[in-house]
PDB file of C-alpha atoms in Angstrom:
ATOM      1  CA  UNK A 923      -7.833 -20.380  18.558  1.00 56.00           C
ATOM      2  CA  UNK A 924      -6.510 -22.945  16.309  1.00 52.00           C
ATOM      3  CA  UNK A 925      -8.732 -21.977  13.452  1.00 53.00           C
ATOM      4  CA  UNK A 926      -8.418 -18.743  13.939  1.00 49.00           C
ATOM      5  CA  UNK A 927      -4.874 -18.691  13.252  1.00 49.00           C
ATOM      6  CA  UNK A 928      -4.992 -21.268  10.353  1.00 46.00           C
ATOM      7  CA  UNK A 929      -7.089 -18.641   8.837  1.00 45.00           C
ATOM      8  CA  UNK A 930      -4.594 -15.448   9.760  1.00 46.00           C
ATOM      9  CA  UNK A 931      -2.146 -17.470   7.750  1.00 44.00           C
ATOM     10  CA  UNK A 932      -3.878 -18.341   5.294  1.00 42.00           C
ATOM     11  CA  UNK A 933      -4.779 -14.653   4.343  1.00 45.00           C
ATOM     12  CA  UNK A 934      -1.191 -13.802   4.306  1.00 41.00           C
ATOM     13  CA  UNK A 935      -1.678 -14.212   0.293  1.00 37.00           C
ATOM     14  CA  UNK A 936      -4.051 -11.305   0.496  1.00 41.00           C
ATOM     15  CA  UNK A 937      -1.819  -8.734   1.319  1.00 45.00           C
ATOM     16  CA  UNK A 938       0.783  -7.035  -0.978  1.00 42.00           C
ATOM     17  CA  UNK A 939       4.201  -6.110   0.466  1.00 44.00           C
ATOM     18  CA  UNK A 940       4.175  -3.074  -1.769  1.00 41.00           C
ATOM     19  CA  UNK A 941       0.736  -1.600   0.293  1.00 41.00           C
ATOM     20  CA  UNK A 942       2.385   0.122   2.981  1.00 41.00           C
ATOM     21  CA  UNK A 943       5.002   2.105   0.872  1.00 47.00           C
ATOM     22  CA  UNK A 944       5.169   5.555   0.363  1.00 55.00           C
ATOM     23  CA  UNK A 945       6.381   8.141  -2.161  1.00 50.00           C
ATOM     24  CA  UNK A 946      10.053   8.301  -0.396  1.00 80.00           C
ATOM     25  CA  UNK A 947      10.373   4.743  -0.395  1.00 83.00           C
ATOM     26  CA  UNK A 948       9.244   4.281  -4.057  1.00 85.00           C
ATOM     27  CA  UNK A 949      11.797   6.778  -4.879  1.00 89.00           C
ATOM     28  CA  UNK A 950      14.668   4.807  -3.266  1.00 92.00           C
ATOM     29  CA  UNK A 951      13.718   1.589  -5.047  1.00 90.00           C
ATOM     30  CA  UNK A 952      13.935   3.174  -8.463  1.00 92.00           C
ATOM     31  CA  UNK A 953      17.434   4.260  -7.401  1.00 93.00           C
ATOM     32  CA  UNK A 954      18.060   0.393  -6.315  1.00 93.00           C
ATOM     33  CA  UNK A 955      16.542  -0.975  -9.738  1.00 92.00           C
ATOM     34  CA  UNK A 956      19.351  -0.512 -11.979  1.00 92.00           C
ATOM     35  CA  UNK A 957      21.766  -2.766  -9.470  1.00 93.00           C
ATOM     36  CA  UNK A 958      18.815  -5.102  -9.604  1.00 88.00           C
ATOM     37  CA  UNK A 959      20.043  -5.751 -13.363  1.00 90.00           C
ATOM     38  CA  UNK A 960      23.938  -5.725 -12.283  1.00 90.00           C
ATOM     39  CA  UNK A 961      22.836  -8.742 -10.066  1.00 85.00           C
ATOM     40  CA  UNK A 962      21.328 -10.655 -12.807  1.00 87.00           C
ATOM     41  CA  UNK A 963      23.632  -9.821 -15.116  1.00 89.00           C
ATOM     42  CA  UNK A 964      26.710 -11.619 -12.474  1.00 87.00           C
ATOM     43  CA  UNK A 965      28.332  -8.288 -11.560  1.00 91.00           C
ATOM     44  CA  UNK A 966      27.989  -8.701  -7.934  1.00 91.00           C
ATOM     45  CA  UNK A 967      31.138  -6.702  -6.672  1.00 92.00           C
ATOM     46  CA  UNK A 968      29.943  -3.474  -8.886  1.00 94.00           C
ATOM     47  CA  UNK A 969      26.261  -4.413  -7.380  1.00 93.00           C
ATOM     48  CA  UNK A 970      27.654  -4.652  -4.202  1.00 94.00           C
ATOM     49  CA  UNK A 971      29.739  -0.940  -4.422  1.00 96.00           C
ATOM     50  CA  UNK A 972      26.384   0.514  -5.421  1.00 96.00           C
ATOM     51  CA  UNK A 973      24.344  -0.690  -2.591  1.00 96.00           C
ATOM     52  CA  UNK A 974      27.210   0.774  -0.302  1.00 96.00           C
ATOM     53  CA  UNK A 975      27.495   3.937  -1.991  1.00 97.00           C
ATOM     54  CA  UNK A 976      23.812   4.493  -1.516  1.00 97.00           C
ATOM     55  CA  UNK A 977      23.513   3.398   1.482  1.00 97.00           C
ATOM     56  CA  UNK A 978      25.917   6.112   2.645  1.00 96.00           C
ATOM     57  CA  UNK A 979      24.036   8.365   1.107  1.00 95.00           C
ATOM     58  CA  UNK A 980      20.603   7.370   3.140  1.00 94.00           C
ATOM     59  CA  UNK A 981      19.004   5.148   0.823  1.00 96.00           C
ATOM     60  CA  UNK A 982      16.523   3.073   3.374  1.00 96.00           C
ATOM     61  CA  UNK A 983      16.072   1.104   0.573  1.00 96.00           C
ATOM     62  CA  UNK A 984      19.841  -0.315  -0.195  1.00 96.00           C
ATOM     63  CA  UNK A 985      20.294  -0.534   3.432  1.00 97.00           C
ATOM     64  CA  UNK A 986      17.708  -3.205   3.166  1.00 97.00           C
ATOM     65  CA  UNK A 987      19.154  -5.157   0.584  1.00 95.00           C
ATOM     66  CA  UNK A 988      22.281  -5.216   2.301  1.00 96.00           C
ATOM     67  CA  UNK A 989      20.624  -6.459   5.126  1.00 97.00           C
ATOM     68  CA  UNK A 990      19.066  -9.164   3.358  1.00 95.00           C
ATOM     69  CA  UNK A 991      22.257 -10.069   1.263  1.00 94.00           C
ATOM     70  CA  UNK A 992      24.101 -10.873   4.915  1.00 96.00           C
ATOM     71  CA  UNK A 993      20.916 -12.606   6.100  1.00 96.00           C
ATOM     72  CA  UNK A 994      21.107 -14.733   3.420  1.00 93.00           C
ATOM     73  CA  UNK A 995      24.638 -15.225   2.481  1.00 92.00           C
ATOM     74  CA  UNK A 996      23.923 -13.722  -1.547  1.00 86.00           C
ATOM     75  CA  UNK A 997      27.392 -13.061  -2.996  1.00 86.00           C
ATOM     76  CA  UNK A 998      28.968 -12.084   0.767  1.00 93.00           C
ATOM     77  CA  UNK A 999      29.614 -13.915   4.034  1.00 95.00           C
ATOM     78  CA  UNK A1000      26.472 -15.148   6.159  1.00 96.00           C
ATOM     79  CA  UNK A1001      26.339 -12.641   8.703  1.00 97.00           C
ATOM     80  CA  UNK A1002      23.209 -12.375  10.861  1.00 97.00           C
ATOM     81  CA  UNK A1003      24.607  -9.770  13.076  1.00 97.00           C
ATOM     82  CA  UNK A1004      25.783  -7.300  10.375  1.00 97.00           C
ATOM     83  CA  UNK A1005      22.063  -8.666   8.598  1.00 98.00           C
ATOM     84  CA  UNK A1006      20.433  -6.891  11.782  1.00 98.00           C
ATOM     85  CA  UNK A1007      22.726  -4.223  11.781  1.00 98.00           C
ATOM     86  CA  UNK A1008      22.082  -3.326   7.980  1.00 98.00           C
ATOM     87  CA  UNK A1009      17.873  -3.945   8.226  1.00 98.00           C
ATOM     88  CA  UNK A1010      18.074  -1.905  11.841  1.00 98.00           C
ATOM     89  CA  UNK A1011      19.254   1.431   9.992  1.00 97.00           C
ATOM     90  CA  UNK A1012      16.456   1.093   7.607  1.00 97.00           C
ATOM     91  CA  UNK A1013      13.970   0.453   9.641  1.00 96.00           C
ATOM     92  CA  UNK A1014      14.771   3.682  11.715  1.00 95.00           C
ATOM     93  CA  UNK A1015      15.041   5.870   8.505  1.00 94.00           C
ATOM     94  CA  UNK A1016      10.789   3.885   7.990  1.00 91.00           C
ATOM     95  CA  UNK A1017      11.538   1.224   5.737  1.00 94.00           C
ATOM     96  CA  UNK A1018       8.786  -0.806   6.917  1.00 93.00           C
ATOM     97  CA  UNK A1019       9.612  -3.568   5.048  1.00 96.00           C
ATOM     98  CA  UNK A1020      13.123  -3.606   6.650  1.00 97.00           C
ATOM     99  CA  UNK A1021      11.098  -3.981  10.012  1.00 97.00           C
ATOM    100  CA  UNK A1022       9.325  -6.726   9.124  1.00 98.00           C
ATOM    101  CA  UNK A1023      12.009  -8.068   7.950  1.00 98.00           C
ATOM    102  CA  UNK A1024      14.713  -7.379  10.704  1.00 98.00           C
ATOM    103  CA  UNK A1025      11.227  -9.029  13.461  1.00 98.00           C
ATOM    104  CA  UNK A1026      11.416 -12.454  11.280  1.00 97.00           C
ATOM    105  CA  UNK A1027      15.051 -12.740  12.120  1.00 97.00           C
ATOM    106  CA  UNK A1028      13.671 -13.272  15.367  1.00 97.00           C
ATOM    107  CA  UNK A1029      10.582 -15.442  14.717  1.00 95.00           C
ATOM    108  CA  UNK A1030      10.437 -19.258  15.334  1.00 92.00           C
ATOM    109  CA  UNK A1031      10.990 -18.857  19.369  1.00 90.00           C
ATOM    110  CA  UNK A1032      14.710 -16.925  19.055  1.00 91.00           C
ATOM    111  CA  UNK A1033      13.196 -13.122  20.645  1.00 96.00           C
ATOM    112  CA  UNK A1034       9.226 -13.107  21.432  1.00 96.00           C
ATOM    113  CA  UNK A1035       9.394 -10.458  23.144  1.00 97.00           C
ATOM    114  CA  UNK A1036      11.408  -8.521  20.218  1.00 97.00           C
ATOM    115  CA  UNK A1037       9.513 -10.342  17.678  1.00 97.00           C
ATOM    116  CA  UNK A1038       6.324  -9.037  18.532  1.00 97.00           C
ATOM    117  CA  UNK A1039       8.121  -5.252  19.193  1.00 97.00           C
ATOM    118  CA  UNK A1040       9.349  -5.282  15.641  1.00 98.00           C
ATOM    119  CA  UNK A1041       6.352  -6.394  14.158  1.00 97.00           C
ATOM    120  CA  UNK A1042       4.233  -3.846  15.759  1.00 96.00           C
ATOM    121  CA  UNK A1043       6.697  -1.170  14.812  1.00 95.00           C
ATOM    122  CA  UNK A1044       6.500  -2.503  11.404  1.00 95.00           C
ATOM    123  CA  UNK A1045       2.400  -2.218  11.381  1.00 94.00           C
ATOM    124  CA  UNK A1046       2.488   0.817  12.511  1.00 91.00           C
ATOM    125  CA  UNK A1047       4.701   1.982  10.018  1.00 90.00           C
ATOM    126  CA  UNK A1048       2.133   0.555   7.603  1.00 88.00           C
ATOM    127  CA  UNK A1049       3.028  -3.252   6.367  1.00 93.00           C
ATOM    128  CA  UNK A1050      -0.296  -5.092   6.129  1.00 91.00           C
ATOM    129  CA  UNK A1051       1.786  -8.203   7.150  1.00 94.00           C
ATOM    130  CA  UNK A1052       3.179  -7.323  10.150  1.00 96.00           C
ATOM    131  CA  UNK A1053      -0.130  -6.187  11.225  1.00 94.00           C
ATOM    132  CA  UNK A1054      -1.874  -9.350  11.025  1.00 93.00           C
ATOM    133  CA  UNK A1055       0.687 -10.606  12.477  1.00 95.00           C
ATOM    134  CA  UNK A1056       0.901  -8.373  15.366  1.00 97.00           C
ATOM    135  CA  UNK A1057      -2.560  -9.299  15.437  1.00 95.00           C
ATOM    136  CA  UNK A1058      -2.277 -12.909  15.909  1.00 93.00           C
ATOM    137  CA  UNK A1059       0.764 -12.154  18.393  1.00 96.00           C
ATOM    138  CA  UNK A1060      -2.043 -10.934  20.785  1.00 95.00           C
ATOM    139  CA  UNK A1061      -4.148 -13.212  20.236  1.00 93.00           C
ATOM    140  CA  UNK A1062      -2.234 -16.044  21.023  1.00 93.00           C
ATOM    141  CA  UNK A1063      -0.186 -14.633  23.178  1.00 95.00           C
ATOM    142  CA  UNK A1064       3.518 -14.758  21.611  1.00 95.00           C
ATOM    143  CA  UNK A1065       5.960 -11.782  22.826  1.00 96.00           C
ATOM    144  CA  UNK A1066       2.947  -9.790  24.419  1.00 96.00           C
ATOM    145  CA  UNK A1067       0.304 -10.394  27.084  1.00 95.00           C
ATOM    146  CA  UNK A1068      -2.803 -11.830  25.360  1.00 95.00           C
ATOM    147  CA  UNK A1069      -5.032  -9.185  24.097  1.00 96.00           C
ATOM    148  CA  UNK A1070      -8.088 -10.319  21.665  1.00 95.00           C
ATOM    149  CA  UNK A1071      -9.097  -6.592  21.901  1.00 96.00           C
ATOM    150  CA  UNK A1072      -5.396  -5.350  20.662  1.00 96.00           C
ATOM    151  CA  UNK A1073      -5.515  -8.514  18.179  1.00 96.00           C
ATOM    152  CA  UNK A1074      -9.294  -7.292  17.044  1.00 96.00           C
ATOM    153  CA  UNK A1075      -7.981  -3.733  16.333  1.00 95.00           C
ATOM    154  CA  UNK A1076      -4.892  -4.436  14.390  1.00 95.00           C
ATOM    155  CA  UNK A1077      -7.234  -7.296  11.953  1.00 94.00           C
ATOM    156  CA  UNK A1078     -10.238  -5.180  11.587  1.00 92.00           C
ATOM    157  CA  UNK A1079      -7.378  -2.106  10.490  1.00 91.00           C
ATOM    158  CA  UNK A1080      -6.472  -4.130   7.786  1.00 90.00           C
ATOM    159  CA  UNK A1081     -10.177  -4.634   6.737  1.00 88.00           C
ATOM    160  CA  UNK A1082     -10.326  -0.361   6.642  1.00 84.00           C
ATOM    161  CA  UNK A1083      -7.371  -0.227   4.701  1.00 84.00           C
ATOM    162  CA  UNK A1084      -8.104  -3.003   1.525  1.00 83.00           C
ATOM    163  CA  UNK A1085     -11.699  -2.544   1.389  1.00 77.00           C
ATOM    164  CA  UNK A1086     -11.757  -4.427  -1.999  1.00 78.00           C
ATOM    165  CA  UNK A1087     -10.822  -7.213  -0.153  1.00 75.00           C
ATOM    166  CA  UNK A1088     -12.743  -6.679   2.880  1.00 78.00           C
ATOM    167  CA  UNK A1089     -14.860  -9.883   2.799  1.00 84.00           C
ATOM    168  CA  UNK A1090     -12.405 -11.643   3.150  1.00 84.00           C
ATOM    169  CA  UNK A1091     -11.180 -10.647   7.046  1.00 83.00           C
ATOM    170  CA  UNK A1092     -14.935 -11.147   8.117  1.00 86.00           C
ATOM    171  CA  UNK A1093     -14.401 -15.133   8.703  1.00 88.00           C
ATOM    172  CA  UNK A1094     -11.449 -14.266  11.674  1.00 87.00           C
ATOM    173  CA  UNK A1095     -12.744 -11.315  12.926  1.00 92.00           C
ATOM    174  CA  UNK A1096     -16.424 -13.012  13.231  1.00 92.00           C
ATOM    175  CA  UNK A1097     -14.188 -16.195  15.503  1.00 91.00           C
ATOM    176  CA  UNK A1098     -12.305 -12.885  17.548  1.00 93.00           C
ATOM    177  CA  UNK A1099     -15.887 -11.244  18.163  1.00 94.00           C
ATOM    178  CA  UNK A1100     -17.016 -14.864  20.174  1.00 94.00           C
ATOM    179  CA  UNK A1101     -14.492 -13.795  22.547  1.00 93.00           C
ATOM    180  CA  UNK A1102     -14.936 -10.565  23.306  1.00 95.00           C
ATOM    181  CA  UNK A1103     -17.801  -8.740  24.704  1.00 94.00           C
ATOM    182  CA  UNK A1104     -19.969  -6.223  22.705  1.00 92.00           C
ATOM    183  CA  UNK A1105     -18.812  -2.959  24.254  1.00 91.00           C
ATOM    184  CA  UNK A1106     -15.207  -4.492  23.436  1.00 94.00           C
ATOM    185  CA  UNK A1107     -15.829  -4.883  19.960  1.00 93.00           C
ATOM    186  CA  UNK A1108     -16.312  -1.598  20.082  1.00 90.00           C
ATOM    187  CA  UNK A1109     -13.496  -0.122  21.362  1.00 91.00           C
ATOM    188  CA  UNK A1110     -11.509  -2.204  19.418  1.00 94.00           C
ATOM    189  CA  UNK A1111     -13.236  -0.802  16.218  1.00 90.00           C
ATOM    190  CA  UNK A1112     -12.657   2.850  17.212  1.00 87.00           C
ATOM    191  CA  UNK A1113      -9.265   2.040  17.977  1.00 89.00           C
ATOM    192  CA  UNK A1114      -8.427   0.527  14.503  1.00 90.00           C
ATOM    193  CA  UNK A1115     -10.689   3.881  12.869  1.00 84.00           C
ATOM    194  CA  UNK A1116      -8.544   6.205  14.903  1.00 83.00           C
ATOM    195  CA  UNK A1117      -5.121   3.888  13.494  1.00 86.00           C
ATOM    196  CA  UNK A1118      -6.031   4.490   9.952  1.00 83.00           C
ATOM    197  CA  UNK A1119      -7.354   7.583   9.564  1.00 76.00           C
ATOM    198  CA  UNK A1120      -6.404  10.343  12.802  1.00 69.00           C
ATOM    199  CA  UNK A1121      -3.891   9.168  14.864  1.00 60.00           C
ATOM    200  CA  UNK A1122      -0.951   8.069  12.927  1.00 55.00           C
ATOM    201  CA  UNK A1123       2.084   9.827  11.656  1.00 54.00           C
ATOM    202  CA  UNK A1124       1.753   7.957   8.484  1.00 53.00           C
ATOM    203  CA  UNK A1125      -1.661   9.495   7.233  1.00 53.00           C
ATOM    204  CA  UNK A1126      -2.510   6.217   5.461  1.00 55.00           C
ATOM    205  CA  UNK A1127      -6.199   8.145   4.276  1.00 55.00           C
ATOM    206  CA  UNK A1128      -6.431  11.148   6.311  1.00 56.00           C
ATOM    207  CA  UNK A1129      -7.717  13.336   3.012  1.00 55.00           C
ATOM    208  CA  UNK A1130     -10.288  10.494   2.754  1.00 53.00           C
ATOM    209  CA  UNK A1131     -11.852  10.636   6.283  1.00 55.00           C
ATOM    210  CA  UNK A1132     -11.437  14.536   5.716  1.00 55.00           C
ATOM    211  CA  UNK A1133     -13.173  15.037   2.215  1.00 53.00           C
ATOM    212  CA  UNK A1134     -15.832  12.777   3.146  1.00 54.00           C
ATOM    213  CA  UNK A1135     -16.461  13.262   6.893  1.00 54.00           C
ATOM    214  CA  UNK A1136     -16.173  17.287   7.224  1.00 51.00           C
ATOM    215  CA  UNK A1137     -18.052  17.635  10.201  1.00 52.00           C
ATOM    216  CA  UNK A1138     -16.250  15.322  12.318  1.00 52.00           C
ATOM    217  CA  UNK A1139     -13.839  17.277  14.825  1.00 52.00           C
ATOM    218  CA  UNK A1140     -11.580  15.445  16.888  1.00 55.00           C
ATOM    219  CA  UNK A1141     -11.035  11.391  17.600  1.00 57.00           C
ATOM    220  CA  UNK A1142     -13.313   8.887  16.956  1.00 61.00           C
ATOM    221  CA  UNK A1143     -15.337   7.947  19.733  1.00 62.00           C
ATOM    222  CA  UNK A1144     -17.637   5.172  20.887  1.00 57.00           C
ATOM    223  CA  UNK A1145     -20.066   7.901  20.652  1.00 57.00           C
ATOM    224  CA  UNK A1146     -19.499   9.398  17.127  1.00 55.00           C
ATOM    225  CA  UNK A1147     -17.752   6.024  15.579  1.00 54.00           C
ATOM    226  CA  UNK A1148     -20.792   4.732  14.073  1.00 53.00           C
ATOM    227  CA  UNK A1149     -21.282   8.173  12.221  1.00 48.00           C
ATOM    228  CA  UNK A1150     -18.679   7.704   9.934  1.00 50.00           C
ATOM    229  CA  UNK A1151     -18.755   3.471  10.225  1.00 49.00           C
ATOM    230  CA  UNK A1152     -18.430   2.493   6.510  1.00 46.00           C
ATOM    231  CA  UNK A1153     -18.722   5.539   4.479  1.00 46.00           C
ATOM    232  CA  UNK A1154     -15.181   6.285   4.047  1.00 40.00           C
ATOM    233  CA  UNK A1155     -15.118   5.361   0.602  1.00 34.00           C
TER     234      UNK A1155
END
């Protein structure tokens, strides 16, 4: 277990912040940019009216600096409770970044059990992070019942989703394999398949699986899994 998570942590490098967004989010930030400059520049309280007046006006992504601003004390009063408040409203406008974010204010022992919520919220909303670390959350046992199967799906889904870097999840998910059987495997495979590409709201490469798997109706299965098994891309 030990080395497993050494190596989760380690791979933390691998993933980019930026992988889960999409186009709405993108849009936000290059609303949020400009104020970026205003910062630098030492013109906090015209920085800080900005973020407000967009955050009124729904922008996910100024409600997440203004979260992180009162988590951190930058230019306002520490505030941990308006911090949550602030990252809280993005995250339920799908600022997955904001999730992960708002689930480390309760790392370190403060919330498991919220911890682990939040960071499975923010995986499924798409942060590459927060799924590995959901991941090692089940594996270990930290908020949630211990679940190598649930910890296998959530790795090997990040595998699907950087397969330029896919060599480099085989080391941990070779150490989860030892401790599940074959037939769990598996099912934790077709889960992770059905993640990425069918299930979820996010459609992280639906026209992918689509374009290059027309015959496929329906889930994945454990019957029909190993069908489409690696030629996604």
């Amino acid at each position: 277990m030990e080395r497993l998570s050494c190596l989760l942590l380690f791979l933390i490098i691998c993933l980019s912040p930026t992988s889960y967004a999409k186009a709405d989010i993108e849009h936000e930030r290059m609303k949020v940019t400009p104020i970026l400059s205003d910062l630098r520049a030492g013109l906090f309280q015209q920085a800080y009216d900005a973020l407000i007046t967009l955050h009124q006006n729904g922008n996910s992504e100024a409600t997440r600096m203004l979260g992180l601003m009162y988590l951190k004390g930058d230019h306002v009063q520490q505030d941990l409770a308006k911090c949550r408040q602030y990252l809280d409203e993005s995250s339920n406008a799908g600022n997955a970044e904001a999730t992960f974010q708002l689930a480390n204010t309760y790392s370190g022992g403060k919330n498991n059990e919220k911890y682990a919520q939040l960071q499975q919220l923010a995986a499924e909303q798409g942060h590459l992070i927060a799924a590995q670390q959901i991941g090692l959350a089940f594996f270990k046992g930290i908020g949630v019942f211990r679940d190598p199967m649930l910890a296998y799906k959530w790795l090997f889904s990040i595998q699907l989703r950087t397969p330029a870097a896919a060599e480099t999840w085989t080391e941990p998910l070779q150490e989860l394999e030892k401790t599940l059987s074959e037939g769990e495997v598996e099912k934790a495979r077709v889960m992770a398949w059905n993640f990425v590409y069918m299930d979820n709201k996010y459609g992280f490469y639906q026209d992918i699986f689509d374009r290059n798997n027309p015959k496929l109706k329906g889930p994945i299965t454990t019957e029909n899994y190993e069908i489409v098994d690696g030629q996604l891309f």
